[in-house]
PDB file of C-alpha atoms and ligand atoms in Angstrom:
ATOM      1  CA  MET T   1     144.514-112.471-121.660  1.00  0.00           C
ATOM      2  CA  ALA T   2     144.146-115.991-120.295  1.00  0.00           C
ATOM      3  CA  ALA T   3     147.199-115.500-118.098  1.00  0.00           C
ATOM      4  CA  GLY T   4     145.788-112.198-116.815  1.00  0.00           C
ATOM      5  CA  THR T   5     142.452-113.799-115.981  1.00  0.00           C
ATOM      6  CA  SER T   6     144.164-116.639-114.199  1.00  0.00           C
ATOM      7  CA  PHE T   7     146.281-114.190-112.184  1.00  0.00           C
ATOM      8  CA  LEU T   8     143.183-112.222-111.209  1.00  0.00           C
ATOM      9  CA  ARG T   9     141.410-115.423-110.114  1.00  0.00           C
ATOM     10  CA  GLN T  10     144.436-116.353-108.026  1.00  0.00           C
ATOM     11  CA  CYS T  11     144.472-112.906-106.420  1.00  0.00           C
ATOM     12  CA  ILE T  12     140.780-113.088-105.611  1.00  0.00           C
ATOM     13  CA  ALA T  13     141.216-116.551-104.104  1.00  0.00           C
ATOM     14  CA  THR T  14     144.101-115.276-101.960  1.00  0.00           C
ATOM     15  CA  THR T  15     142.092-112.235-101.000  1.00  0.00           C
ATOM     16  CA  THR T  16     139.105-114.334-100.020  1.00  0.00           C
ATOM     17  CA  ARG T  17     141.302-116.229 -97.575  1.00  0.00           C
ATOM     18  CA  THR T  18     142.472-112.870 -96.231  1.00  0.00           C
ATOM     19  CA  LEU T  19     138.908-111.797 -95.673  1.00  0.00           C
ATOM     20  CA  VAL T  20     138.039-114.941 -93.772  1.00  0.00           C
ATOM     21  CA  THR T  21     141.100-114.461 -91.566  1.00  0.00           C
ATOM     22  CA  ALA T  22     140.346-110.801 -91.013  1.00  0.00           C
ATOM     23  CA  LYS T  23     136.755-111.555 -90.129  1.00  0.00           C
ATOM     24  CA  SER T  24     137.666-114.238 -87.643  1.00  0.00           C
ATOM     25  CA  LYS T  25     140.203-112.006 -85.907  1.00  0.00           C
ATOM     26  CA  HIS T  26     138.129-108.822 -85.953  1.00  0.00           C
ATOM     27  CA  SER T  27     134.474-109.704 -85.939  1.00  0.00           C
ATOM     28  CA  SER T  28     133.470-106.131 -86.801  1.00  0.00           C
ATOM     29  CA  TYR T  29     134.982-106.467 -90.317  1.00  0.00           C
ATOM     30  CA  HIS T  30     132.443-107.349 -92.982  1.00  0.00           C
ATOM     31  CA  PHE T  31     133.042-109.342 -96.119  1.00  0.00           C
ATOM     32  CA  SER T  32     131.325-106.848 -98.409  1.00  0.00           C
ATOM     33  CA  THR T  33     133.359-103.938 -97.041  1.00  0.00           C
ATOM     34  CA  PHE T  34     136.500-105.535 -98.392  1.00  0.00           C
ATOM     35  CA  LEU T  35     135.307-107.346-101.482  1.00  0.00           C
ATOM     36  CA  LEU T  36     133.929-104.392-103.465  1.00  0.00           C
ATOM     37  CA  PRO T  37     137.068-102.252-103.493  1.00  0.00           C
ATOM     38  CA  LEU T  38     139.146-105.335-104.113  1.00  0.00           C
ATOM     39  CA  ARG T  39     137.283-106.065-107.322  1.00  0.00           C
ATOM     40  CA  THR T  40     137.686-102.564-108.660  1.00  0.00           C
ATOM     41  CA  HIS T  41     141.179-101.550-107.525  1.00  0.00           C
ATOM     42  CA  SER T  42     143.879-104.044-108.295  1.00  0.00           C
ATOM     43  CA  ARG T  43     146.371-102.028-106.205  1.00  0.00           C
ATOM     44  CA  ARG T  44     144.319-102.517-103.058  1.00  0.00           C
ATOM     45  CA  LEU T  45     143.901-106.168-104.000  1.00  0.00           C
ATOM     46  CA  THR T  46     147.663-106.614-103.752  1.00  0.00           C
ATOM     47  CA  ILE T  47     147.778-104.891-100.374  1.00  0.00           C
ATOM     48  CA  ARG T  48     145.000-107.036 -98.923  1.00  0.00           C
ATOM     49  CA  ALA T  49     146.502-110.248-100.298  1.00  0.00           C
ATOM     50  CA  GLY T  50     149.708-109.318 -98.477  1.00  0.00           C
ATOM     51  CA  ILE T  51     147.945-109.549 -95.114  1.00  0.00           C
ATOM     52  CA  THR T  52     147.255-113.247 -95.527  1.00  0.00           C
ATOM     53  CA  ASN T  53     150.622-113.952 -97.047  1.00  0.00           C
ATOM     54  CA  ASN T  54     152.346-112.436 -94.003  1.00  0.00           C
ATOM     55  CA  GLU T  55     150.771-115.098 -91.798  1.00  0.00           C
ATOM     56  CA  GLU T  56     151.729-117.830 -94.225  1.00  0.00           C
ATOM     57  CA  VAL T  57     155.214-116.424 -94.788  1.00  0.00           C
ATOM     58  CA  ALA T  58     155.756-116.190 -91.011  1.00  0.00           C
ATOM     59  CA  ALA T  59     154.596-119.793 -90.627  1.00  0.00           C
ATOM     60  CA  LYS T  60     156.997-120.942 -93.356  1.00  0.00           C
ATOM     61  CA  ALA T  61     159.865-119.010 -91.755  1.00  0.00           C
ATOM     62  CA  ALA T  62     159.107-120.589 -88.367  1.00  0.00           C
ATOM     63  CA  ALA T  63     158.975-124.039 -89.984  1.00  0.00           C
ATOM     64  CA  SER T  64     162.413-123.616 -91.525  1.00  0.00           C
ATOM     65  CA  ASP T  65     163.871-123.397 -87.999  1.00  0.00           C
ATOM     66  CA  ALA T  66     161.627-126.052 -86.492  1.00  0.00           C
ATOM     67  CA  ASP T  67     164.151-128.873 -86.231  1.00  0.00           C
ATOM     68  CA  SER T  68     167.087-126.755 -85.059  1.00  0.00           C
ATOM     69  CA  GLY T  69     166.426-127.717 -81.440  1.00  0.00           C
ATOM     70  CA  ALA T  70     166.548-124.024 -80.543  1.00  0.00           C
ATOM     71  CA  PRO T  71     164.380-122.998 -77.592  1.00  0.00           C
ATOM     72  CA  THR T  72     161.089-121.356 -78.443  1.00  0.00           C
ATOM     73  CA  ILE T  73     159.143-118.646 -76.710  1.00  0.00           C
ATOM     74  CA  PHE T  74     157.280-121.407 -74.855  1.00  0.00           C
ATOM     75  CA  ASP T  75     160.503-122.501 -73.139  1.00  0.00           C
ATOM     76  CA  LYS T  76     160.728-119.008 -71.677  1.00  0.00           C
ATOM     77  CA  ILE T  77     157.121-119.260 -70.550  1.00  0.00           C
ATOM     78  CA  ILE T  78     157.808-122.634 -68.894  1.00  0.00           C
ATOM     79  CA  SER T  79     160.860-121.242 -67.099  1.00  0.00           C
ATOM     80  CA  LYS T  80     158.775-118.150 -66.150  1.00  0.00           C
ATOM     81  CA  GLU T  81     161.458-116.014 -67.796  1.00  0.00           C
ATOM     82  CA  ILE T  82     158.595-114.281 -69.552  1.00  0.00           C
ATOM     83  CA  PRO T  83     155.231-113.911 -67.840  1.00  0.00           C
ATOM     84  CA  SER T  84     152.063-115.681 -68.880  1.00  0.00           C
ATOM     85  CA  ASN T  85     148.588-115.984 -67.513  1.00  0.00           C
ATOM     86  CA  ILE T  86     148.582-119.555 -66.236  1.00  0.00           C
ATOM     87  CA  VAL T  87     145.268-121.385 -66.104  1.00  0.00           C
ATOM     88  CA  TYR T  88     146.433-124.858 -65.101  1.00  0.00           C
ATOM     89  CA  GLU T  89     149.724-126.557 -64.347  1.00  0.00           C
ATOM     90  CA  ASP T  90     150.915-129.957 -63.204  1.00  0.00           C
ATOM     91  CA  ASP T  91     154.259-131.692 -63.378  1.00  0.00           C
ATOM     92  CA  LYS T  92     153.874-132.554 -67.075  1.00  0.00           C
ATOM     93  CA  VAL T  93     151.816-129.808 -68.710  1.00  0.00           C
ATOM     94  CA  LEU T  94     151.327-126.050 -68.600  1.00  0.00           C
ATOM     95  CA  ALA T  95     148.191-124.205 -69.727  1.00  0.00           C
ATOM     96  CA  PHE T  96     148.191-120.449 -70.233  1.00  0.00           C
ATOM     97  CA  ARG T  97     146.128-117.859 -72.081  1.00  0.00           C
ATOM     98  CA  ASP T  98     147.007-117.179 -75.716  1.00  0.00           C
ATOM     99  CA  ILE T  99     148.466-113.721 -76.281  1.00  0.00           C
ATOM    100  CA  ASN T 100     146.293-113.314 -79.378  1.00  0.00           C
ATOM    101  CA  PRO T 101     142.922-114.810 -78.376  1.00  0.00           C
ATOM    102  CA  GLN T 102     140.568-115.974 -81.108  1.00  0.00           C
ATOM    103  CA  ALA T 103     137.655-116.589 -78.736  1.00  0.00           C
ATOM    104  CA  PRO T 104     136.569-115.409 -75.256  1.00  0.00           C
ATOM    105  CA  VAL T 105     138.405-118.452 -73.919  1.00  0.00           C
ATOM    106  CA  HIS T 106     141.662-119.265 -75.721  1.00  0.00           C
ATOM    107  CA  VAL T 107     144.143-121.296 -73.737  1.00  0.00           C
ATOM    108  CA  LEU T 108     147.313-123.021 -74.956  1.00  0.00           C
ATOM    109  CA  ILE T 109     148.375-126.326 -73.417  1.00  0.00           C
ATOM    110  CA  ILE T 110     151.964-127.459 -73.828  1.00  0.00           C
ATOM    111  CA  PRO T 111     154.125-130.311 -72.587  1.00  0.00           C
ATOM    112  CA  LYS T 112     156.762-128.989 -70.179  1.00  0.00           C
ATOM    113  CA  LEU T 113     159.284-131.294 -71.829  1.00  0.00           C
ATOM    114  CA  ARG T 114     159.237-130.920 -75.613  1.00  0.00           C
ATOM    115  CA  ASP T 115     161.069-134.212 -76.185  1.00  0.00           C
ATOM    116  CA  GLY T 116     161.068-133.931 -79.986  1.00  0.00           C
ATOM    117  CA  LEU T 117     157.450-132.822 -80.155  1.00  0.00           C
ATOM    118  CA  THR T 118     158.043-129.704 -82.178  1.00  0.00           C
ATOM    119  CA  GLU T 119     154.761-130.511 -83.911  1.00  0.00           C
ATOM    120  CA  LEU T 120     152.138-133.260 -83.805  1.00  0.00           C
ATOM    121  CA  GLY T 121     153.463-134.555 -87.112  1.00  0.00           C
ATOM    122  CA  LYS T 122     156.661-135.571 -85.294  1.00  0.00           C
ATOM    123  CA  ALA T 123     154.871-137.719 -82.704  1.00  0.00           C
ATOM    124  CA  GLU T 124     156.117-141.254 -82.095  1.00  0.00           C
ATOM    125  CA  ALA T 125     154.577-144.149 -80.199  1.00  0.00           C
ATOM    126  CA  ARG T 126     156.594-143.196 -77.097  1.00  0.00           C
ATOM    127  CA  HIS T 127     154.712-139.899 -76.945  1.00  0.00           C
ATOM    128  CA  GLY T 128     151.368-141.596 -76.407  1.00  0.00           C
ATOM    129  CA  GLU T 129     151.259-140.906 -72.679  1.00  0.00           C
ATOM    130  CA  ILE T 130     152.003-137.175 -72.878  1.00  0.00           C
ATOM    131  CA  LEU T 131     149.582-136.773 -75.790  1.00  0.00           C
ATOM    132  CA  GLY T 132     146.856-138.303 -73.634  1.00  0.00           C
ATOM    133  CA  GLN T 133     147.810-136.055 -70.721  1.00  0.00           C
ATOM    134  CA  LEU T 134     147.590-132.978 -72.939  1.00  0.00           C
ATOM    135  CA  LEU T 135     144.117-133.948 -74.141  1.00  0.00           C
ATOM    136  CA  TYR T 136     142.956-134.657 -70.619  1.00  0.00           C
ATOM    137  CA  ALA T 137     144.374-131.289 -69.526  1.00  0.00           C
ATOM    138  CA  ALA T 138     142.203-129.722 -72.259  1.00  0.00           C
ATOM    139  CA  LYS T 139     139.137-131.146 -70.531  1.00  0.00           C
ATOM    140  CA  ILE T 140     140.339-129.868 -67.132  1.00  0.00           C
ATOM    141  CA  VAL T 141     140.916-126.396 -68.613  1.00  0.00           C
ATOM    142  CA  ALA T 142     137.474-126.444 -70.263  1.00  0.00           C
ATOM    143  CA  GLU T 143     135.933-127.262 -66.882  1.00  0.00           C
ATOM    144  CA  LYS T 144     137.889-124.566 -65.094  1.00  0.00           C
ATOM    145  CA  GLU T 145     136.907-122.013 -67.736  1.00  0.00           C
ATOM    146  CA  GLY T 146     133.214-123.008 -67.620  1.00  0.00           C
ATOM    147  CA  ILE T 147     133.036-124.154 -71.248  1.00  0.00           C
ATOM    148  CA  VAL T 148     133.051-127.916 -70.842  1.00  0.00           C
ATOM    149  CA  GLU T 149     129.614-128.198 -72.483  1.00  0.00           C
ATOM    150  CA  GLY T 150     131.118-126.958 -75.772  1.00  0.00           C
ATOM    151  CA  PHE T 151     134.678-126.198 -76.743  1.00  0.00           C
ATOM    152  CA  ARG T 152     137.158-126.796 -79.537  1.00  0.00           C
ATOM    153  CA  VAL T 153     140.679-128.215 -79.397  1.00  0.00           C
ATOM    154  CA  VAL T 154     142.971-127.290 -82.289  1.00  0.00           C
ATOM    155  CA  ILE T 155     146.496-128.410 -83.091  1.00  0.00           C
ATOM    156  CA  ASN T 156     148.204-126.674 -85.995  1.00  0.00           C
ATOM    157  CA  SER T 157     150.894-128.999 -87.295  1.00  0.00           C
ATOM    158  CA  GLY T 158     153.330-127.669 -89.874  1.00  0.00           C
ATOM    159  CA  ALA T 159     153.578-124.644 -92.113  1.00  0.00           C
ATOM    160  CA  SER T 160     150.517-125.435 -94.215  1.00  0.00           C
ATOM    161  CA  ALA T 161     148.458-125.379 -91.007  1.00  0.00           C
ATOM    162  CA  CYS T 162     150.102-122.018 -90.108  1.00  0.00           C
ATOM    163  CA  GLN T 163     151.889-123.374 -87.037  1.00  0.00           C
ATOM    164  CA  SER T 164     154.070-120.553 -85.747  1.00  0.00           C
ATOM    165  CA  VAL T 165     155.666-121.932 -82.545  1.00  0.00           C
ATOM    166  CA  TYR T 166     157.513-125.232 -82.809  1.00  0.00           C
ATOM    167  CA  HIS T 167     156.728-126.648 -79.398  1.00  0.00           C
ATOM    168  CA  LEU T 168     153.606-128.821 -79.607  1.00  0.00           C
ATOM    169  CA  HIS T 169     150.573-127.012 -78.252  1.00  0.00           C
ATOM    170  CA  LEU T 170     146.837-127.492 -78.091  1.00  0.00           C
ATOM    171  CA  HIS T 171     144.571-124.494 -78.527  1.00  0.00           C
ATOM    172  CA  VAL T 172     141.468-124.741 -76.317  1.00  0.00           C
ATOM    173  CA  LEU T 173     138.837-122.375 -77.661  1.00  0.00           C
ATOM    174  CA  GLY T 174     135.377-121.597 -76.390  1.00  0.00           C
ATOM    175  CA  GLY T 175     132.924-119.091 -74.997  1.00  0.00           C
ATOM    176  CA  ARG T 176     131.351-118.415 -78.375  1.00  0.00           C
ATOM    177  CA  GLN T 177     129.618-120.387 -81.118  1.00  0.00           C
ATOM    178  CA  MET T 178     132.239-122.107 -83.256  1.00  0.00           C
ATOM    179  CA  LYS T 179     131.825-122.391 -87.033  1.00  0.00           C
ATOM    180  CA  TRP T 180     132.701-125.206 -89.380  1.00  0.00           C
ATOM    181  CA  PRO T 181     134.696-125.570 -91.580  1.00  0.00           C
ATOM    182  CA  PRO T 182     137.589-123.708 -89.964  1.00  0.00           C
ATOM    183  CA  GLY T 183     139.674-121.348 -92.118  1.00  0.00           C
TER     184      GLY T 183
HETATM  185  P1  DGP J 201     150.260-121.702 -83.639  1.00  0.00           P
HETATM  186  O1  DGP J 201     149.986-120.679 -84.698  1.00  0.00           O
HETATM  187  O2  DGP J 201     149.295-122.868 -83.690  1.00  0.00           O
HETATM  188  O3  DGP J 201     151.717-122.123 -83.655  1.00  0.00           O
HETATM  189  O4  DGP J 201     149.974-120.967 -82.256  1.00  0.00           O
HETATM  190  C1  DGP J 201     150.928-120.271 -81.545  1.00  0.00           C
HETATM  191  C2  DGP J 201     150.175-119.410 -80.574  1.00  0.00           C
HETATM  192  O5  DGP J 201     151.080-118.949 -79.596  1.00  0.00           O
HETATM  193  C3  DGP J 201     149.535-118.181 -81.199  1.00  0.00           C
HETATM  194  O6  DGP J 201     148.120-118.304 -81.107  1.00  0.00           O
HETATM  195  C4  DGP J 201     150.020-117.019 -80.349  1.00  0.00           C
HETATM  196  C5  DGP J 201     150.634-117.694 -79.149  1.00  0.00           C
HETATM  197  N1  DGP J 201     151.791-117.012 -78.624  1.00  0.00           N
HETATM  198  C6  DGP J 201     152.918-116.688 -79.294  1.00  0.00           C
HETATM  199  N2  DGP J 201     153.778-116.064 -78.481  1.00  0.00           N
HETATM  200  C7  DGP J 201     153.184-116.009 -77.264  1.00  0.00           C
HETATM  201  C8  DGP J 201     153.587-115.484 -76.005  1.00  0.00           C
HETATM  202  O7  DGP J 201     154.681-114.945 -75.825  1.00  0.00           O
HETATM  203  N3  DGP J 201     152.700-115.604 -74.975  1.00  0.00           N
HETATM  204  C9  DGP J 201     151.479-116.203 -75.126  1.00  0.00           C
HETATM  205  N4  DGP J 201     150.693-116.277 -74.044  1.00  0.00           N
HETATM  206  N5  DGP J 201     151.076-116.719 -76.306  1.00  0.00           N
HETATM  207  C10 DGP J 201     151.922-116.610 -77.355  1.00  0.00           C
END
C-alpha cells in the first residue's frame, strides 16, 4: 500500500513536469486538460510521463557521447554543410535561429571553435575571452532582433539541465513575457 502510494506520487510528480514542458512548448495546452484524466486513468499517466522521460533520456544519451570529440550537428552548421538561418556572424561566433523555437525570438550562439567547450561545465580559465565574446554577441543579437529591452540568455550544461548538443551554446530568448522559475 505504502509502496503503491509512493509510486503514484512519483508518477504524478513526473507527470507534472511533463505538463509544464508541454505547456511551454505548446501554449494552447492547459494544465487541467491533462491533469484530470491523469488522476483517473493510470494507463494514460504512464503515457504522459513517457513524454518527459523522452527528453531526459535523449539528454542522457547525448551526454554519454559528449566527450568523444565527435563532431556535432553544430559543426555542420558552422561549415554550412547543413543550412541554418544565420542572424549574426563574426570570426569567432555564429548565431542562428533555433530549429525548435521556444519564444518568438530564439537564437543560438556558438563558438566557431569548440576547443573543449562541449558544455559550460567544462570551461577553463583560458576560455574566458570566448565566453565574454559569446555573451557580448547575445547583446548584439538582442539588439538586432529588437528585444534588447528584455531578453533571456540560457545555457543548459549537462544531462540534468537537458543539454542535447555538446557544443557550448547560448540560447537567446525573447519577444514574449518570460516566467520565473524556469522548468
Ligand atoms: P540544448 O537542449 O540546450 O542542448 O539545445 C540544443 C538546441 O539546438 C535545441 O533547442 C534545438 C537546437 N537544434 C538542434 N539541432 C538543430 C539544427 O539542426 N538546426 C538548428 N537551427 N537548431 C538545432
